[in-house]
Amino acid sequence: MNPVRVSGIRIASPLVAGFVWAFIWLGLGTLALSVLLYSSSMPETKLLSWVFGVHGAASLAGGFTAAKRSGKRGWYIGAVTGLLYAVAVVLIGFLSQDIGFDSRMGLLGLIAALAGAFGGMLGVNAGSGGGARRL
């Protein structure tokens, strides 16, 4: 019996797949932060650490996905995915909201690269054996 496929879309590039999954997790994290703000009395000024946490989690998920699909060099693929994610977020923020460049942008790049590299290390070991040796 053949398995049922809901979607026939398969992204061939590991970096693009990780990038897409990072933005999916960014959307979920943003939705969760919106619900948190709506349901609590937390002011928006106290939200910066939560925002960096969401970006770190999104970058970790993107690095995990990219390295799992790649099967090799997990930390490298994850870090590149994280950096591309950070550049895209900064570029979108600059073009849509006219946000200037400051030290928070560098911190975002550092968090995204480190979280992506860590996700890549986890993802390459969770892969289907592309880079793993059999004993």
Tab-separated table of N, CA, C and O in Angstrom:
chain	number	residue	atom	x	y	z
A	1	MET	N	0.842	-1.171	0.000
A	1	MET	CA	0.000	0.000	0.000
A	1	MET	C	0.891	1.239	0.000
A	1	MET	O	1.851	1.317	0.756
A	2	ASN	N	0.574	2.186	-0.819
A	2	ASN	CA	1.348	3.419	-0.916
A	2	ASN	C	0.930	4.408	0.160
A	2	ASN	O	-0.260	4.535	0.459
A	3	PRO	N	1.910	5.126	0.747
A	3	PRO	CA	1.557	6.137	1.746
A	3	PRO	C	0.869	7.332	1.091
A	3	PRO	O	1.119	7.663	-0.064
A	4	VAL	N	0.000	7.958	1.832
A	4	VAL	CA	-0.730	9.125	1.341
A	4	VAL	C	0.138	10.352	1.543
A	4	VAL	O	0.635	10.603	2.636
A	5	ARG	N	0.336	11.111	0.496
A	5	ARG	CA	1.096	12.355	0.590
A	5	ARG	C	0.125	13.511	0.492
A	5	ARG	O	-0.617	13.632	-0.476
A	6	VAL	N	0.152	14.360	1.481
A	6	VAL	CA	-0.735	15.519	1.475
A	6	VAL	C	-0.165	16.609	0.592
A	6	VAL	O	-0.853	17.231	-0.181
A	7	SER	N	1.116	16.822	0.715
A	7	SER	CA	1.766	17.857	-0.071
A	7	SER	C	2.899	17.240	-0.860
A	7	SER	O	3.700	16.479	-0.324
A	8	GLY	N	3.005	17.584	-2.102
A	8	GLY	CA	4.062	17.057	-2.945
A	8	GLY	C	5.296	17.921	-2.941
A	8	GLY	O	6.226	17.682	-3.688
A	9	ILE	N	5.357	18.928	-2.082
A	9	ILE	CA	6.481	19.851	-2.071
A	9	ILE	C	7.593	19.301	-1.188
A	9	ILE	O	7.375	18.983	-0.033
A	10	ARG	N	8.778	19.177	-1.753
A	10	ARG	CA	9.963	18.780	-0.987
A	10	ARG	C	11.076	19.730	-1.387
A	10	ARG	O	11.440	19.818	-2.563
A	11	ILE	N	11.608	20.427	-0.411
A	11	ILE	CA	12.667	21.391	-0.668
A	11	ILE	C	13.988	20.632	-0.724
A	11	ILE	O	14.347	19.921	0.210
A	12	ALA	N	14.719	20.788	-1.817
A	12	ALA	CA	15.940	20.015	-2.020
A	12	ALA	C	17.118	20.575	-1.227
A	12	ALA	O	17.927	19.812	-0.720
A	13	SER	N	17.230	21.868	-1.105
A	13	SER	CA	18.373	22.475	-0.428
A	13	SER	C	18.202	22.431	1.088
A	13	SER	O	17.174	22.879	1.608
A	14	PRO	N	19.189	21.924	1.811
A	14	PRO	CA	19.086	21.898	3.270
A	14	PRO	C	19.001	23.290	3.886
A	14	PRO	O	18.263	23.507	4.845
A	15	LEU	N	19.737	24.253	3.340
A	15	LEU	CA	19.704	25.617	3.874
A	15	LEU	C	18.339	26.261	3.696
A	15	LEU	O	17.827	26.912	4.611
A	16	VAL	N	17.750	26.073	2.539
A	16	VAL	CA	16.425	26.655	2.300
A	16	VAL	C	15.379	25.987	3.184
A	16	VAL	O	14.501	26.654	3.733
A	17	ALA	N	15.481	24.682	3.367
A	17	ALA	CA	14.549	23.970	4.246
A	17	ALA	C	14.682	24.464	5.682
A	17	ALA	O	13.680	24.700	6.372
A	18	GLY	N	15.913	24.637	6.150
A	18	GLY	CA	16.121	25.164	7.493
A	18	GLY	C	15.614	26.583	7.634
A	18	GLY	O	15.033	26.958	8.662
A	19	PHE	N	15.817	27.382	6.618
A	19	PHE	CA	15.341	28.760	6.608
A	19	PHE	C	13.813	28.815	6.697
A	19	PHE	O	13.254	29.594	7.460
A	20	VAL	N	13.149	27.968	5.939
A	20	VAL	CA	11.680	27.924	5.962
A	20	VAL	C	11.184	27.484	7.332
A	20	VAL	O	10.256	28.081	7.903
A	21	TRP	N	11.796	26.439	7.903
A	21	TRP	CA	11.370	25.976	9.220
A	21	TRP	C	11.664	27.003	10.311
A	21	TRP	O	10.913	27.120	11.277
A	22	ALA	N	12.745	27.761	10.153
A	22	ALA	CA	13.031	28.824	11.124
A	22	ALA	C	11.927	29.876	11.109
A	22	ALA	O	11.481	30.340	12.166
A	23	PHE	N	11.455	30.227	9.932
A	23	PHE	CA	10.386	31.224	9.865
A	23	PHE	C	9.040	30.661	10.305
A	23	PHE	O	8.202	31.400	10.820
A	24	ILE	N	8.832	29.367	10.142
A	24	ILE	CA	7.614	28.762	10.693
A	24	ILE	C	7.643	28.840	12.212
A	24	ILE	O	6.653	29.227	12.852
A	25	TRP	N	8.792	28.516	12.821
A	25	TRP	CA	8.912	28.602	14.287
A	25	TRP	C	8.864	30.048	14.763
A	25	TRP	O	8.385	30.321	15.867
A	26	LEU	N	9.359	30.980	13.948
A	26	LEU	CA	9.237	32.398	14.304
A	26	LEU	C	7.772	32.805	14.367
A	26	LEU	O	7.350	33.505	15.285
A	27	GLY	N	6.983	32.353	13.414
A	27	GLY	CA	5.552	32.660	13.426
A	27	GLY	C	4.857	32.083	14.642
A	27	GLY	O	4.029	32.749	15.281
A	28	LEU	N	5.181	30.837	14.988
A	28	LEU	CA	4.578	30.217	16.174
A	28	LEU	C	4.995	30.933	17.458
A	28	LEU	O	4.180	31.148	18.357
A	29	GLY	N	6.264	31.313	17.541
A	29	GLY	CA	6.742	32.029	18.721
A	29	GLY	C	6.131	33.412	18.841
A	29	GLY	O	5.799	33.872	19.944
A	30	THR	N	5.969	34.084	17.719
A	30	THR	CA	5.335	35.399	17.728
A	30	THR	C	3.883	35.299	18.158
A	30	THR	O	3.390	36.136	18.918
A	31	LEU	N	3.204	34.278	17.690
A	31	LEU	CA	1.822	34.055	18.108
A	31	LEU	C	1.740	33.782	19.605
A	31	LEU	O	0.872	34.321	20.301
A	32	ALA	N	2.662	32.971	20.123
A	32	ALA	CA	2.679	32.681	21.555
A	32	ALA	C	2.972	33.936	22.376
A	32	ALA	O	2.351	34.162	23.427
A	33	LEU	N	3.888	34.776	21.912
A	33	LEU	CA	4.162	36.033	22.619
A	33	LEU	C	2.974	36.981	22.571
A	33	LEU	O	2.707	37.698	23.541
A	34	SER	N	2.256	36.991	21.481
A	34	SER	CA	1.056	37.829	21.387
A	34	SER	C	-0.009	37.384	22.384
A	34	SER	O	-0.644	38.216	23.040
A	35	VAL	N	-0.189	36.085	22.499
A	35	VAL	CA	-1.147	35.553	23.474
A	35	VAL	C	-0.686	35.880	24.895
A	35	VAL	O	-1.492	36.242	25.754
A	36	LEU	N	0.622	35.770	25.145
A	36	LEU	CA	1.166	36.100	26.457
A	36	LEU	C	0.936	37.573	26.800
A	36	LEU	O	0.526	37.895	27.925
A	37	LEU	N	1.154	38.445	25.852
A	37	LEU	CA	0.924	39.874	26.095
A	37	LEU	C	-0.552	40.176	26.318
A	37	LEU	O	-0.910	40.995	27.169
A	38	TYR	N	-1.399	39.526	25.555
A	38	TYR	CA	-2.837	39.774	25.661
A	38	TYR	C	-3.400	39.265	26.982
A	38	TYR	O	-4.254	39.907	27.597
A	39	SER	N	-2.912	38.109	27.427
A	39	SER	CA	-3.513	37.483	28.596
A	39	SER	C	-2.858	37.874	29.922
A	39	SER	O	-3.352	37.491	30.975
A	40	SER	N	-1.771	38.599	29.887
A	40	SER	CA	-1.114	38.995	31.131
A	40	SER	C	-0.983	40.507	31.188
A	40	SER	O	-1.329	41.221	30.258
A	41	SER	N	-0.466	40.971	32.293
A	41	SER	CA	-0.279	42.414	32.452
A	41	SER	C	1.167	42.823	32.171
A	41	SER	O	1.597	43.887	32.597
A	42	MET	N	1.899	41.980	31.448
A	42	MET	CA	3.289	42.289	31.123
A	42	MET	C	3.352	43.459	30.137
A	42	MET	O	2.685	43.431	29.103
A	43	PRO	N	4.157	44.469	30.427
A	43	PRO	CA	4.297	45.572	29.465
A	43	PRO	C	5.207	45.177	28.305
A	43	PRO	O	6.054	44.288	28.437
A	44	GLU	N	5.033	45.825	27.188
A	44	GLU	CA	5.833	45.514	26.011
A	44	GLU	C	7.308	45.835	26.211
A	44	GLU	O	8.158	45.273	25.529
A	45	THR	N	7.619	46.724	27.136
A	45	THR	CA	9.012	47.079	27.374
A	45	THR	C	9.804	45.938	28.007
A	45	THR	O	11.022	45.922	27.927
A	46	LYS	N	9.157	44.982	28.614
A	46	LYS	CA	9.822	43.838	29.246
A	46	LYS	C	9.900	42.624	28.316
A	46	LYS	O	10.161	41.516	28.754
A	47	LEU	N	9.696	42.826	27.043
A	47	LEU	CA	9.560	41.727	26.100
A	47	LEU	C	10.849	41.377	25.358
A	47	LEU	O	10.907	40.347	24.692
A	48	LEU	N	11.902	42.177	25.516
A	48	LEU	CA	13.101	41.994	24.695
A	48	LEU	C	13.753	40.627	24.891
A	48	LEU	O	14.132	39.967	23.914
A	49	SER	N	13.873	40.163	26.118
A	49	SER	CA	14.505	38.854	26.342
A	49	SER	C	13.647	37.725	25.769
A	49	SER	O	14.182	36.728	25.265
A	50	TRP	N	12.344	37.869	25.831
A	50	TRP	CA	11.447	36.869	25.238
A	50	TRP	C	11.606	36.844	23.718
A	50	TRP	O	11.571	35.776	23.096
A	51	VAL	N	11.772	38.009	23.119
A	51	VAL	CA	11.941	38.093	21.664
A	51	VAL	C	13.235	37.409	21.247
A	51	VAL	O	13.263	36.639	20.274
A	52	PHE	N	14.321	37.653	21.992
A	52	PHE	CA	15.573	36.975	21.673
A	52	PHE	C	15.451	35.466	21.880
A	52	PHE	O	16.059	34.685	21.155
A	53	GLY	N	14.670	35.048	22.852
A	53	GLY	CA	14.424	33.623	23.055
A	53	GLY	C	13.684	32.992	21.897
A	53	GLY	O	13.999	31.876	21.469
A	54	VAL	N	12.701	33.702	21.365
A	54	VAL	CA	11.958	33.197	20.202
A	54	VAL	C	12.881	33.101	18.986
A	54	VAL	O	12.859	32.107	18.249
A	55	HIS	N	13.714	34.109	18.778
A	55	HIS	CA	14.658	34.058	17.655
A	55	HIS	C	15.670	32.929	17.834
A	55	HIS	O	16.035	32.257	16.861
A	56	GLY	N	16.125	32.718	19.061
A	56	GLY	CA	17.044	31.606	19.317
A	56	GLY	C	16.396	30.262	19.051
A	56	GLY	O	17.003	29.373	18.454
A	57	ALA	N	15.154	30.095	19.498
A	57	ALA	CA	14.440	28.838	19.265
A	57	ALA	C	14.183	28.609	17.776
A	57	ALA	O	14.315	27.482	17.275
A	58	ALA	N	13.834	29.678	17.063
A	58	ALA	CA	13.593	29.554	15.622
A	58	ALA	C	14.883	29.192	14.891
A	58	ALA	O	14.889	28.340	13.998
A	59	SER	N	15.980	29.807	15.291
A	59	SER	CA	17.259	29.508	14.667
A	59	SER	C	17.718	28.089	14.994
A	59	SER	O	18.292	27.397	14.147
A	60	LEU	N	17.471	27.642	16.209
A	60	LEU	CA	17.797	26.272	16.602
A	60	LEU	C	17.018	25.274	15.749
A	60	LEU	O	17.574	24.297	15.250
A	61	ALA	N	15.731	25.526	15.557
A	61	ALA	CA	14.905	24.638	14.734
A	61	ALA	C	15.365	24.653	13.277
A	61	ALA	O	15.404	23.602	12.622
A	62	GLY	N	15.716	25.821	12.776
A	62	GLY	CA	16.214	25.902	11.403
A	62	GLY	C	17.535	25.188	11.219
A	62	GLY	O	17.745	24.480	10.234
A	63	GLY	N	18.454	25.355	12.176
A	63	GLY	CA	19.735	24.662	12.111
A	63	GLY	C	19.575	23.160	12.221
A	63	GLY	O	20.265	22.391	11.549
A	64	PHE	N	18.649	22.724	13.081
A	64	PHE	CA	18.368	21.294	13.230
A	64	PHE	C	17.885	20.708	11.909
A	64	PHE	O	18.374	19.677	11.453
A	65	THR	N	16.924	21.375	11.285
A	65	THR	CA	16.356	20.869	10.034
A	65	THR	C	17.392	20.852	8.917
A	65	THR	O	17.500	19.872	8.169
A	66	ALA	N	18.163	21.937	8.807
A	66	ALA	CA	19.163	22.017	7.740
A	66	ALA	C	20.232	20.946	7.896
A	66	ALA	O	20.614	20.288	6.922
A	67	ALA	N	20.704	20.748	9.120
A	67	ALA	CA	21.758	19.757	9.326
A	67	ALA	C	21.234	18.330	9.193
A	67	ALA	O	21.950	17.444	8.725
A	68	LYS	N	20.005	18.115	9.601
A	68	LYS	CA	19.423	16.778	9.446
A	68	LYS	C	19.299	16.411	7.975
A	68	LYS	O	19.581	15.281	7.583
A	69	ARG	N	18.906	17.371	7.163
A	69	ARG	CA	18.792	17.095	5.728
A	69	ARG	C	20.151	16.992	5.060
A	69	ARG	O	20.314	16.271	4.085
A	70	SER	N	21.112	17.750	5.562
A	70	SER	CA	22.448	17.730	4.985
A	70	SER	C	23.184	16.439	5.324
A	70	SER	O	23.807	15.832	4.462
A	71	GLY	N	23.145	16.051	6.611
A	71	GLY	CA	23.794	14.830	7.033
A	71	GLY	C	25.267	14.968	7.352
A	71	GLY	O	25.911	14.007	7.739
A	72	LYS	N	25.847	16.154	7.182
A	72	LYS	CA	27.260	16.367	7.494
A	72	LYS	C	27.485	17.830	7.869
A	72	LYS	O	26.674	18.685	7.545
A	73	ARG	N	28.586	18.069	8.562
A	73	ARG	CA	28.983	19.409	9.010
A	73	ARG	C	27.834	20.156	9.683
A	73	ARG	O	27.455	21.251	9.291
A	74	GLY	N	27.282	19.557	10.721
A	74	GLY	CA	26.091	20.092	11.361
A	74	GLY	C	26.258	21.465	11.955
A	74	GLY	O	25.421	22.344	11.764
A	75	TRP	N	27.360	21.693	12.678
A	75	TRP	CA	27.532	22.997	13.315
A	75	TRP	C	27.691	24.087	12.268
A	75	TRP	O	27.191	25.204	12.426
A	76	TYR	N	28.366	23.762	11.166
A	76	TYR	CA	28.585	24.747	10.107
A	76	TYR	C	27.282	25.085	9.380
A	76	TYR	O	26.950	26.262	9.196
A	77	ILE	N	26.558	24.067	8.978
A	77	ILE	CA	25.278	24.277	8.288
A	77	ILE	C	24.300	25.017	9.198
A	77	ILE	O	23.592	25.923	8.775
A	78	GLY	N	24.262	24.634	10.488
A	78	GLY	CA	23.370	25.291	11.435
A	78	GLY	C	23.734	26.742	11.660
A	78	GLY	O	22.855	27.620	11.719
A	79	ALA	N	25.031	27.034	11.791
A	79	ALA	CA	25.457	28.420	12.010
A	79	ALA	C	25.163	29.288	10.789
A	79	ALA	O	24.718	30.437	10.929
A	80	VAL	N	25.379	28.754	9.600
A	80	VAL	CA	25.078	29.518	8.381
A	80	VAL	C	23.575	29.762	8.269
A	80	VAL	O	23.136	30.869	7.915
A	81	THR	N	22.786	28.756	8.603
A	81	THR	CA	21.331	28.930	8.594
A	81	THR	C	20.915	30.002	9.592
A	81	THR	O	20.084	30.858	9.286
A	82	GLY	N	21.495	29.971	10.792
A	82	GLY	CA	21.193	30.977	11.803
A	82	GLY	C	21.583	32.377	11.367
A	82	GLY	O	20.847	33.345	11.582
A	83	LEU	N	22.754	32.508	10.751
A	83	LEU	CA	23.183	33.828	10.285
A	83	LEU	C	22.302	34.346	9.148
A	83	LEU	O	21.950	35.529	9.114
A	84	LEU	N	21.936	33.466	8.219
A	84	LEU	CA	21.023	33.879	7.146
A	84	LEU	C	19.670	34.296	7.709
A	84	LEU	O	19.057	35.266	7.252
A	85	TYR	N	19.204	33.568	8.716
A	85	TYR	CA	17.956	33.906	9.384
A	85	TYR	C	18.056	35.291	10.029
A	85	TYR	O	17.163	36.117	9.879
A	86	ALA	N	19.159	35.550	10.742
A	86	ALA	CA	19.331	36.852	11.405
A	86	ALA	C	19.405	37.980	10.392
A	86	ALA	O	18.813	39.050	10.602
A	87	VAL	N	20.118	37.769	9.298
A	87	VAL	CA	20.213	38.799	8.253
A	87	VAL	C	18.834	39.075	7.661
A	87	VAL	O	18.458	40.234	7.438
A	88	ALA	N	18.058	38.031	7.429
A	88	ALA	CA	16.711	38.220	6.870
A	88	ALA	C	15.811	38.974	7.844
A	88	ALA	O	15.059	39.877	7.442
A	89	VAL	N	15.887	38.643	9.137
A	89	VAL	CA	15.057	39.325	10.134
A	89	VAL	C	15.439	40.801	10.238
A	89	VAL	O	14.577	41.678	10.283
A	90	VAL	N	16.745	41.082	10.255
A	90	VAL	CA	17.201	42.470	10.333
A	90	VAL	C	16.805	43.232	9.076
A	90	VAL	O	16.345	44.383	9.143
A	91	LEU	N	16.950	42.601	7.922
A	91	LEU	CA	16.583	43.253	6.662
A	91	LEU	C	15.089	43.535	6.590
A	91	LEU	O	14.672	44.632	6.180
A	92	ILE	N	14.279	42.578	7.011
A	92	ILE	CA	12.829	42.788	7.029
A	92	ILE	C	12.462	43.903	8.008
A	92	ILE	O	11.636	44.766	7.711
A	93	GLY	N	13.079	43.896	9.180
A	93	GLY	CA	12.813	44.952	10.154
A	93	GLY	C	13.244	46.321	9.662
A	93	GLY	O	12.568	47.327	9.884
A	94	PHE	N	14.379	46.372	8.965
A	94	PHE	CA	14.856	47.643	8.443
A	94	PHE	C	13.960	48.170	7.327
A	94	PHE	O	13.620	49.351	7.287
A	95	LEU	N	13.553	47.289	6.432
A	95	LEU	CA	12.748	47.730	5.293
A	95	LEU	C	11.299	48.034	5.663
A	95	LEU	O	10.678	48.922	5.082
A	96	SER	N	10.748	47.319	6.636
A	96	SER	CA	9.335	47.514	6.952
A	96	SER	C	9.105	48.549	8.051
A	96	SER	O	8.131	49.284	8.006
A	97	GLN	N	9.979	48.604	9.033
A	97	GLN	CA	9.762	49.493	10.170
A	97	GLN	C	10.808	50.601	10.270
A	97	GLN	O	10.752	51.392	11.202
A	98	ASP	N	11.758	50.643	9.364
A	98	ASP	CA	12.837	51.618	9.369
A	98	ASP	C	13.602	51.581	10.700
A	98	ASP	O	13.904	52.605	11.298
A	99	ILE	N	13.875	50.364	11.165
A	99	ILE	CA	14.626	50.164	12.403
A	99	ILE	C	16.103	50.355	12.097
A	99	ILE	O	16.633	49.789	11.151
A	100	GLY	N	16.773	51.170	12.901
A	100	GLY	CA	18.193	51.420	12.705
A	100	GLY	C	19.043	50.263	13.199
A	100	GLY	O	18.585	49.356	13.890
A	101	PHE	N	20.319	50.303	12.837
A	101	PHE	CA	21.253	49.266	13.250
A	101	PHE	C	21.899	49.675	14.565
A	101	PHE	O	22.411	50.782	14.694
A	102	ASP	N	21.870	48.781	15.554
A	102	ASP	CA	22.493	49.038	16.846
A	102	ASP	C	23.066	47.742	17.400
A	102	ASP	O	23.170	46.744	16.683
A	103	SER	N	23.436	47.748	18.653
A	103	SER	CA	24.083	46.569	19.245
A	103	SER	C	23.134	45.374	19.346
A	103	SER	O	23.587	44.230	19.390
A	104	ARG	N	21.837	45.613	19.371
A	104	ARG	CA	20.890	44.491	19.436
A	104	ARG	C	20.932	43.648	18.173
A	104	ARG	O	20.687	42.447	18.215
A	105	MET	N	21.261	44.261	17.046
A	105	MET	CA	21.363	43.493	15.793
A	105	MET	C	22.547	42.532	15.848
A	105	MET	O	22.452	41.390	15.395
A	106	GLY	N	23.658	42.980	16.407
A	106	GLY	CA	24.808	42.098	16.570
A	106	GLY	C	24.517	40.971	17.545
A	106	GLY	O	24.928	39.829	17.339
A	107	LEU	N	23.803	41.310	18.619
A	107	LEU	CA	23.418	40.292	19.593
A	107	LEU	C	22.478	39.265	18.967
A	107	LEU	O	22.599	38.065	19.210
A	108	LEU	N	21.557	39.735	18.130
A	108	LEU	CA	20.658	38.817	17.428
A	108	LEU	C	21.443	37.883	16.522
A	108	LEU	O	21.186	36.677	16.477
A	109	GLY	N	22.427	38.420	15.791
A	109	GLY	CA	23.255	37.582	14.925
A	109	GLY	C	24.045	36.543	15.707
A	109	GLY	O	24.144	35.382	15.293
A	110	LEU	N	24.576	36.945	16.863
A	110	LEU	CA	25.328	36.014	17.697
A	110	LEU	C	24.437	34.914	18.260
A	110	LEU	O	24.779	33.732	18.207
A	111	ILE	N	23.278	35.302	18.775
A	111	ILE	CA	22.341	34.311	19.323
A	111	ILE	C	21.870	33.356	18.237
A	111	ILE	O	21.820	32.141	18.435
A	112	ALA	N	21.534	33.900	17.068
A	112	ALA	CA	21.040	33.054	15.980
A	112	ALA	C	22.121	32.100	15.483
A	112	ALA	O	21.847	30.925	15.223
A	113	ALA	N	23.352	32.574	15.382
A	113	ALA	CA	24.436	31.704	14.905
A	113	ALA	C	24.735	30.604	15.911
A	113	ALA	O	24.901	29.436	15.535
A	114	LEU	N	24.811	30.954	17.198
A	114	LEU	CA	25.102	29.941	18.213
A	114	LEU	C	23.966	28.929	18.353
A	114	LEU	O	24.207	27.726	18.455
A	115	ALA	N	22.732	29.417	18.368
A	115	ALA	CA	21.595	28.508	18.474
A	115	ALA	C	21.479	27.634	17.226
A	115	ALA	O	21.184	26.439	17.318
A	116	GLY	N	21.724	28.211	16.061
A	116	GLY	CA	21.696	27.424	14.836
A	116	GLY	C	22.786	26.369	14.803
A	116	GLY	O	22.560	25.244	14.361
A	117	ALA	N	23.989	26.725	15.295
A	117	ALA	CA	25.085	25.747	15.345
A	117	ALA	C	24.746	24.611	16.309
A	117	ALA	O	25.004	23.439	16.006
A	118	PHE	N	24.165	24.946	17.460
A	118	PHE	CA	23.774	23.904	18.402
A	118	PHE	C	22.675	23.016	17.809
A	118	PHE	O	22.730	21.790	17.909
A	119	GLY	N	21.696	23.621	17.162
A	119	GLY	CA	20.652	22.850	16.492
A	119	GLY	C	21.223	21.988	15.385
A	119	GLY	O	20.784	20.861	15.159
A	120	GLY	N	22.239	22.500	14.690
A	120	GLY	CA	22.891	21.716	13.650
A	120	GLY	C	23.619	20.508	14.198
A	120	GLY	O	23.602	19.433	13.604
A	121	MET	N	24.263	20.686	15.371
A	121	MET	CA	24.939	19.542	15.997
A	121	MET	C	23.938	18.472	16.408
A	121	MET	O	24.208	17.276	16.294
A	122	LEU	N	22.783	18.900	16.880
A	122	LEU	CA	21.745	17.927	17.227
A	122	LEU	C	21.144	17.293	15.973
A	122	LEU	O	20.877	16.101	15.934
A	123	GLY	N	20.928	18.108	14.956
A	123	GLY	CA	20.274	17.636	13.737
A	123	GLY	C	21.100	16.658	12.937
A	123	GLY	O	20.571	15.696	12.376
A	124	VAL	N	22.405	16.881	12.864
A	124	VAL	CA	23.230	15.970	12.082
A	124	VAL	C	23.291	14.598	12.738
A	124	VAL	O	23.424	13.570	12.056
A	125	ASN	N	23.169	14.546	14.042
A	125	ASN	CA	23.155	13.253	14.736
A	125	ASN	C	21.773	12.603	14.722
A	125	ASN	O	21.666	11.416	15.009
A	126	ALA	N	20.745	13.371	14.401
A	126	ALA	CA	19.399	12.814	14.312
A	126	ALA	C	19.069	12.427	12.881
A	126	ALA	O	17.990	11.901	12.623
A	127	GLY	N	19.975	12.680	11.967
A	127	GLY	CA	19.721	12.412	10.548
A	127	GLY	C	19.628	10.928	10.249
A	127	GLY	O	19.810	10.062	11.106
A	128	SER	N	19.398	10.631	9.008
A	128	SER	CA	19.171	9.256	8.573
A	128	SER	C	20.461	8.522	8.269
A	128	SER	O	20.452	7.559	7.520
A	129	GLY	N	21.561	8.981	8.812
A	129	GLY	CA	22.817	8.257	8.629
A	129	GLY	C	23.619	8.723	7.438
A	129	GLY	O	24.488	8.008	6.971
A	130	GLY	N	23.373	9.926	6.941
A	130	GLY	CA	24.141	10.419	5.801
A	130	GLY	C	25.616	10.575	6.104
A	130	GLY	O	26.469	10.265	5.312
A	131	GLY	N	25.955	11.043	7.306
A	131	GLY	CA	27.355	11.219	7.663
A	131	GLY	C	27.802	10.295	8.763
A	131	GLY	O	28.941	10.318	9.182
A	132	ALA	N	26.937	9.432	9.240
A	132	ALA	CA	27.277	8.544	10.356
A	132	ALA	C	27.936	7.268	9.838
A	132	ALA	O	27.622	6.771	8.768
A	133	ARG	N	28.853	6.742	10.648
A	133	ARG	CA	29.504	5.489	10.302
A	133	ARG	C	28.748	4.328	10.923
A	133	ARG	O	28.248	4.414	12.025
A	134	ARG	N	28.723	3.250	10.215
A	134	ARG	CA	28.103	2.033	10.764
A	134	ARG	C	29.201	1.139	11.301
A	134	ARG	O	30.229	0.951	10.673
A	135	LEU	N	28.950	0.566	12.451
A	135	LEU	CA	29.953	-0.319	13.063
A	135	LEU	C	29.659	-1.762	12.737
A	135	LEU	O	28.633	-2.241	12.613
